[in-house]
Amino acid sequence: MDIIGVIEGSDKSSSHSFAWDYLRHYESLFMPWRREKINLIEVGVQYGPSLHIWEWFFTQAQIVGVDIDPACAAYARDRVAIEIGNQADPVFLDRLCASYPPTIFIDDGSHRAEHIVVTFERVFPRLLPGGLYIIEDMSFHFGPAAVNWQTAKQVDAPGYFLNLSKECMARQPGNRFVRQIDQIGFIGGAIIIHKRTEGRDLGHALNTADAYLAARKRDADALDRMAYYVLRHNGPLARAEQWVDEATELGGDTMPRLMLRGEMNLALGRMVEAVEAFLAAAAYPVEGTAQQHYRLSRFLAKYEQLEAALGQARVAHRLAPRNPGYKNHMDGLAEQLAAG
Ligand SMILES: C[S@@+](CC[C@H](N)C(=O)[O-])C[C@H]1O[C@@H](n2cnc3c(N)ncnc32)[C@H](O)[C@@H]1O
């Protein structure tokens, strides 16, 4: 891809008066979609060299160039659409993403700090699962010339994305984007943000699990873990239930297994059976971990079993007295019960 960039005179290549040297990275990053029917949107067309590179690399993709300059409409052709608009305009971005749900989105537009953040916040939630969001040329935002890339609203674009990276590292779910991000990377001046995929190839995973379990001594806890995996990834519940049944045959009821059965019943819409399983888990004579009791307490509280929920909250608090979340939860339940 780099050599095509060199031929097209692209500054994304490794040989140009201002060589950002992105293309050798893009080649491997974009490879999974080389022959796929995806939409690639790039903000910033100018003279169009990058559009030639994408058109050459992707054999099926719809390429969409976006620019504020109406003259760029002249670069539209066959698999290349041009949309004229302002990347700082959320209504325009919504319309763009609705017309061409993007798998790859490249921001090589105004490079203004405010526009970069506005565009990211508007587009990233609309990027398809597993997609890539790329912001090029972040180096402009360092040193004395950084001021040239500000708008009236002063925004610290590198700070914004560094902070987002830190929040991902800390797995802070408070940030609304963190849960949607799989990976953040930096290549030279560009930021690459990988969006999480929604589902996994469960079919392949479950067949591998079957083959692996068949060759291994049957183990009730391993079957529980498989059932939980299926629940967590919205897999076939009937199969998960079979695993829990088999685990129960092998290892009998345990508190976590009864909870799992409760969760499975919830997923299957069997509320009465779910509550029964949660109550059975609460009555189980062997203690689990503080976290298990806390989780169980939350389920019980949600389904209006407040006495049992408080009992479980007390166990969680006794096992982990320094956890403020457990204590708050327990106190809240006690207050609710006292208030009748
Ligand atoms: C760096 S050039 C794009 C280069 C092109 N991607 C390439 O690799 O050859 C930046 C382009 O962004 C466009 N632009 C500037 N402000 C914009 C905005 N607010 N919205 C959309 N495009 C904008 C400019 O008109 C210019 O053509």
mmCIF file of N, CA and C in Angstrom, residues 104-163:
data_model
loop_
_atom_site.group_PDB
_atom_site.id
_atom_site.type_symbol
_atom_site.label_atom_id
_atom_site.label_comp_id
_atom_site.label_asym_id
_atom_site.label_seq_id
_atom_site.Cartn_x
_atom_site.Cartn_y
_atom_site.Cartn_z
ATOM 1 N N ILE A 104 -14.660 1.656 8.583
ATOM 2 C CA ILE A 104 -13.404 2.396 8.804
ATOM 3 C C ILE A 104 -13.723 3.882 8.619
ATOM 4 N N PHE A 105 -13.302 4.680 9.600
ATOM 5 C CA PHE A 105 -13.529 6.127 9.522
ATOM 6 C C PHE A 105 -12.190 6.810 9.768
ATOM 7 N N ILE A 106 -11.781 7.640 8.817
ATOM 8 C CA ILE A 106 -10.485 8.334 8.946
ATOM 9 C C ILE A 106 -10.741 9.830 9.029
ATOM 10 N N ASP A 107 -10.263 10.450 10.076
ATOM 11 C CA ASP A 107 -10.394 11.898 10.193
ATOM 12 C C ASP A 107 -9.077 12.548 9.764
ATOM 13 N N ASP A 108 -9.069 12.985 8.494
ATOM 14 C CA ASP A 108 -7.920 13.746 7.969
ATOM 15 C C ASP A 108 -8.479 15.060 7.427
ATOM 16 N N GLY A 109 -9.358 15.673 8.228
ATOM 17 C CA GLY A 109 -10.067 16.867 7.763
ATOM 18 C C GLY A 109 -9.415 18.151 8.220
ATOM 19 N N SER A 110 -10.174 18.947 8.981
ATOM 20 C CA SER A 110 -9.688 20.286 9.355
ATOM 21 C C SER A 110 -8.511 20.219 10.325
ATOM 22 N N HIS A 111 -8.395 19.116 11.065
ATOM 23 C CA HIS A 111 -7.384 18.935 12.117
ATOM 24 C C HIS A 111 -7.543 19.927 13.269
ATOM 25 N N ARG A 112 -8.658 20.640 13.281
ATOM 26 C CA ARG A 112 -8.918 21.544 14.414
ATOM 27 C C ARG A 112 -9.281 20.691 15.630
ATOM 28 N N ALA A 113 -8.703 21.060 16.777
ATOM 29 C CA ALA A 113 -8.882 20.238 17.982
ATOM 30 C C ALA A 113 -10.363 20.023 18.305
ATOM 31 N N GLU A 114 -11.135 21.096 18.230
ATOM 32 C CA GLU A 114 -12.558 20.971 18.586
ATOM 33 C C GLU A 114 -13.266 20.025 17.604
ATOM 34 N N HIS A 115 -12.949 20.163 16.298
ATOM 35 C CA HIS A 115 -13.619 19.340 15.280
ATOM 36 C C HIS A 115 -13.278 17.855 15.467
ATOM 37 N N ILE A 116 -12.022 17.604 15.838
ATOM 38 C CA ILE A 116 -11.591 16.206 16.021
ATOM 39 C C ILE A 116 -12.444 15.542 17.103
ATOM 40 N N VAL A 117 -12.635 16.249 18.207
ATOM 41 C CA VAL A 117 -13.369 15.663 19.332
ATOM 42 C C VAL A 117 -14.860 15.558 18.995
ATOM 43 N N VAL A 118 -15.418 16.618 18.395
ATOM 44 C CA VAL A 118 -16.848 16.601 18.040
ATOM 45 C C VAL A 118 -17.117 15.444 17.075
ATOM 46 N N THR A 119 -16.255 15.285 16.083
ATOM 47 C CA THR A 119 -16.469 14.242 15.071
ATOM 48 C C THR A 119 -16.367 12.874 15.728
ATOM 49 N N PHE A 120 -15.356 12.693 16.582
ATOM 50 C CA PHE A 120 -15.207 11.397 17.256
ATOM 51 C C PHE A 120 -16.460 11.075 18.080
ATOM 52 N N GLU A 121 -16.891 12.046 18.866
ATOM 53 C CA GLU A 121 -18.006 11.759 19.775
ATOM 54 C C GLU A 121 -19.294 11.455 19.015
ATOM 55 N N ARG A 122 -19.433 12.051 17.830
ATOM 56 C CA ARG A 122 -20.643 11.821 17.046
ATOM 57 C C ARG A 122 -20.561 10.523 16.247
ATOM 58 N N VAL A 123 -19.380 10.242 15.709
ATOM 59 C CA VAL A 123 -19.271 9.114 14.774
ATOM 60 C C VAL A 123 -18.963 7.798 15.481
ATOM 61 N N PHE A 124 -18.132 7.834 16.515
ATOM 62 C CA PHE A 124 -17.675 6.557 17.095
ATOM 63 C C PHE A 124 -18.848 5.656 17.517
ATOM 64 N N PRO A 125 -19.892 6.197 18.155
ATOM 65 C CA PRO A 125 -21.007 5.311 18.508
ATOM 66 C C PRO A 125 -21.689 4.707 17.278
ATOM 67 N N ARG A 126 -21.532 5.353 16.128
ATOM 68 C CA ARG A 126 -22.189 4.854 14.900
ATOM 69 C C ARG A 126 -21.263 3.976 14.057
ATOM 70 N N LEU A 127 -20.008 3.868 14.472
ATOM 71 C CA LEU A 127 -19.072 2.981 13.764
ATOM 72 C C LEU A 127 -19.531 1.543 13.981
ATOM 73 N N LEU A 128 -19.425 0.702 12.948
ATOM 74 C CA LEU A 128 -19.894 -0.668 13.112
ATOM 75 C C LEU A 128 -18.993 -1.430 14.081
ATOM 76 N N PRO A 129 -19.552 -2.420 14.783
ATOM 77 C CA PRO A 129 -18.737 -3.197 15.732
ATOM 78 C C PRO A 129 -17.521 -3.802 15.034
ATOM 79 N N GLY A 130 -16.386 -3.746 15.712
ATOM 80 C CA GLY A 130 -15.151 -4.287 15.143
ATOM 81 C C GLY A 130 -14.446 -3.305 14.218
ATOM 82 N N GLY A 131 -15.051 -2.120 14.021
ATOM 83 C CA GLY A 131 -14.488 -1.149 13.067
ATOM 84 C C GLY A 131 -13.306 -0.364 13.625
ATOM 85 N N LEU A 132 -12.739 0.473 12.737
ATOM 86 C CA LEU A 132 -11.556 1.270 13.103
ATOM 87 C C LEU A 132 -11.869 2.755 12.978
ATOM 88 N N TYR A 133 -11.485 3.519 13.989
ATOM 89 C CA TYR A 133 -11.614 4.974 13.930
ATOM 90 C C TYR A 133 -10.206 5.547 13.989
ATOM 91 N N ILE A 134 -9.838 6.314 12.962
ATOM 92 C CA ILE A 134 -8.451 6.811 12.877
ATOM 93 C C ILE A 134 -8.446 8.334 12.854
ATOM 94 N N ILE A 135 -7.598 8.902 13.679
ATOM 95 C CA ILE A 135 -7.423 10.360 13.649
ATOM 96 C C ILE A 135 -5.983 10.612 13.254
ATOM 97 N N GLU A 136 -5.807 11.267 12.133
ATOM 98 C CA GLU A 136 -4.442 11.476 11.631
ATOM 99 C C GLU A 136 -3.874 12.816 12.108
ATOM 100 N N ASP A 137 -2.566 12.906 12.023
ATOM 101 C CA ASP A 137 -1.818 14.161 12.151
ATOM 102 C C ASP A 137 -1.976 14.868 13.496
ATOM 103 N N MET A 138 -2.062 14.085 14.555
ATOM 104 C CA MET A 138 -2.209 14.680 15.886
ATOM 105 C C MET A 138 -0.993 15.511 16.291
ATOM 106 N N SER A 139 0.128 15.295 15.602
ATOM 107 C CA SER A 139 1.353 16.047 15.945
ATOM 108 C C SER A 139 1.150 17.560 15.843
ATOM 109 N N PHE A 140 0.164 17.981 15.061
ATOM 110 C CA PHE A 140 -0.086 19.426 14.946
ATOM 111 C C PHE A 140 -0.418 20.056 16.302
ATOM 112 N N HIS A 141 -0.867 19.215 17.222
ATOM 113 C CA HIS A 141 -1.377 19.768 18.487
ATOM 114 C C HIS A 141 -0.313 19.862 19.583
ATOM 115 N N PHE A 142 0.941 19.851 19.163
ATOM 116 C CA PHE A 142 2.039 19.969 20.126
ATOM 117 C C PHE A 142 2.897 21.173 19.724
ATOM 118 N N GLY A 143 3.533 21.794 20.696
ATOM 119 C CA GLY A 143 4.468 22.892 20.423
ATOM 120 C C GLY A 143 3.751 24.207 20.162
ATOM 121 N N PRO A 144 4.530 25.249 19.840
ATOM 122 C CA PRO A 144 3.956 26.592 19.715
ATOM 123 C C PRO A 144 2.907 26.714 18.603
ATOM 124 N N ALA A 145 3.031 25.875 17.546
ATOM 125 C CA ALA A 145 2.071 26.007 16.429
ATOM 126 C C ALA A 145 0.714 25.400 16.751
ATOM 127 N N ALA A 146 0.616 24.718 17.903
ATOM 128 C CA ALA A 146 -0.658 24.045 18.253
ATOM 129 C C ALA A 146 -1.813 25.041 18.269
ATOM 130 N N VAL A 147 -1.513 26.269 18.621
ATOM 131 C CA VAL A 147 -2.557 27.292 18.723
ATOM 132 C C VAL A 147 -3.268 27.498 17.375
ATOM 133 N N ASN A 148 -2.550 27.250 16.289
ATOM 134 C CA ASN A 148 -3.142 27.418 14.951
ATOM 135 C C ASN A 148 -4.256 26.413 14.673
ATOM 136 N N TRP A 149 -4.320 25.351 15.483
ATOM 137 C CA TRP A 149 -5.297 24.286 15.236
ATOM 138 C C TRP A 149 -6.439 24.326 16.239
ATOM 139 N N GLN A 150 -6.553 25.483 16.898
ATOM 140 C CA GLN A 150 -7.665 25.662 17.828
ATOM 141 C C GLN A 150 -8.790 26.431 17.140
ATOM 142 N N THR A 151 -9.983 26.303 17.709
ATOM 143 C CA THR A 151 -11.098 27.167 17.293
ATOM 144 C C THR A 151 -11.344 28.107 18.471
ATOM 145 N N ALA A 152 -12.428 28.861 18.399
ATOM 146 C CA ALA A 152 -12.726 29.778 19.513
ATOM 147 C C ALA A 152 -12.850 28.972 20.812
ATOM 148 N N LYS A 153 -13.388 27.743 20.666
ATOM 149 C CA LYS A 153 -13.500 26.896 21.854
ATOM 150 C C LYS A 153 -12.190 26.120 21.995
ATOM 151 N N GLN A 154 -11.404 26.469 22.991
ATOM 152 C CA GLN A 154 -10.093 25.826 23.166
ATOM 153 C C GLN A 154 -10.282 24.387 23.651
ATOM 154 N N VAL A 155 -9.764 23.449 22.886
ATOM 155 C CA VAL A 155 -9.910 22.040 23.255
ATOM 156 C C VAL A 155 -8.535 21.388 23.237
ATOM 157 N N ASP A 156 -8.258 20.572 24.241
ATOM 158 C CA ASP A 156 -6.975 19.856 24.290
ATOM 159 C C ASP A 156 -7.199 18.458 23.673
ATOM 160 N N ALA A 157 -6.996 18.349 22.361
ATOM 161 C CA ALA A 157 -7.316 17.072 21.677
ATOM 162 C C ALA A 157 -6.386 15.938 22.134
ATOM 163 N N PRO A 158 -5.053 16.145 22.192
ATOM 164 C CA PRO A 158 -4.227 15.021 22.681
ATOM 165 C C PRO A 158 -4.615 14.631 24.105
ATOM 166 N N GLY A 159 -4.899 15.644 24.934
ATOM 167 C CA GLY A 159 -5.292 15.367 26.324
ATOM 168 C C GLY A 159 -6.576 14.543 26.365
ATOM 169 N N TYR A 160 -7.501 14.883 25.485
ATOM 170 C CA TYR A 160 -8.787 14.165 25.458
ATOM 171 C C TYR A 160 -8.552 12.684 25.183
ATOM 172 N N PHE A 161 -7.694 12.374 24.175
ATOM 173 C CA PHE A 161 -7.507 10.964 23.808
ATOM 174 C C PHE A 161 -6.560 10.240 24.775
ATOM 175 N N LEU A 162 -5.640 10.996 25.367
ATOM 176 C CA LEU A 162 -4.800 10.357 26.397
ATOM 177 C C LEU A 162 -5.654 9.977 27.594
ATOM 178 N N ASN A 163 -6.555 10.874 27.929
ATOM 179 C CA ASN A 163 -7.448 10.600 29.046
ATOM 180 C C ASN A 163 -8.338 9.390 28.751
#
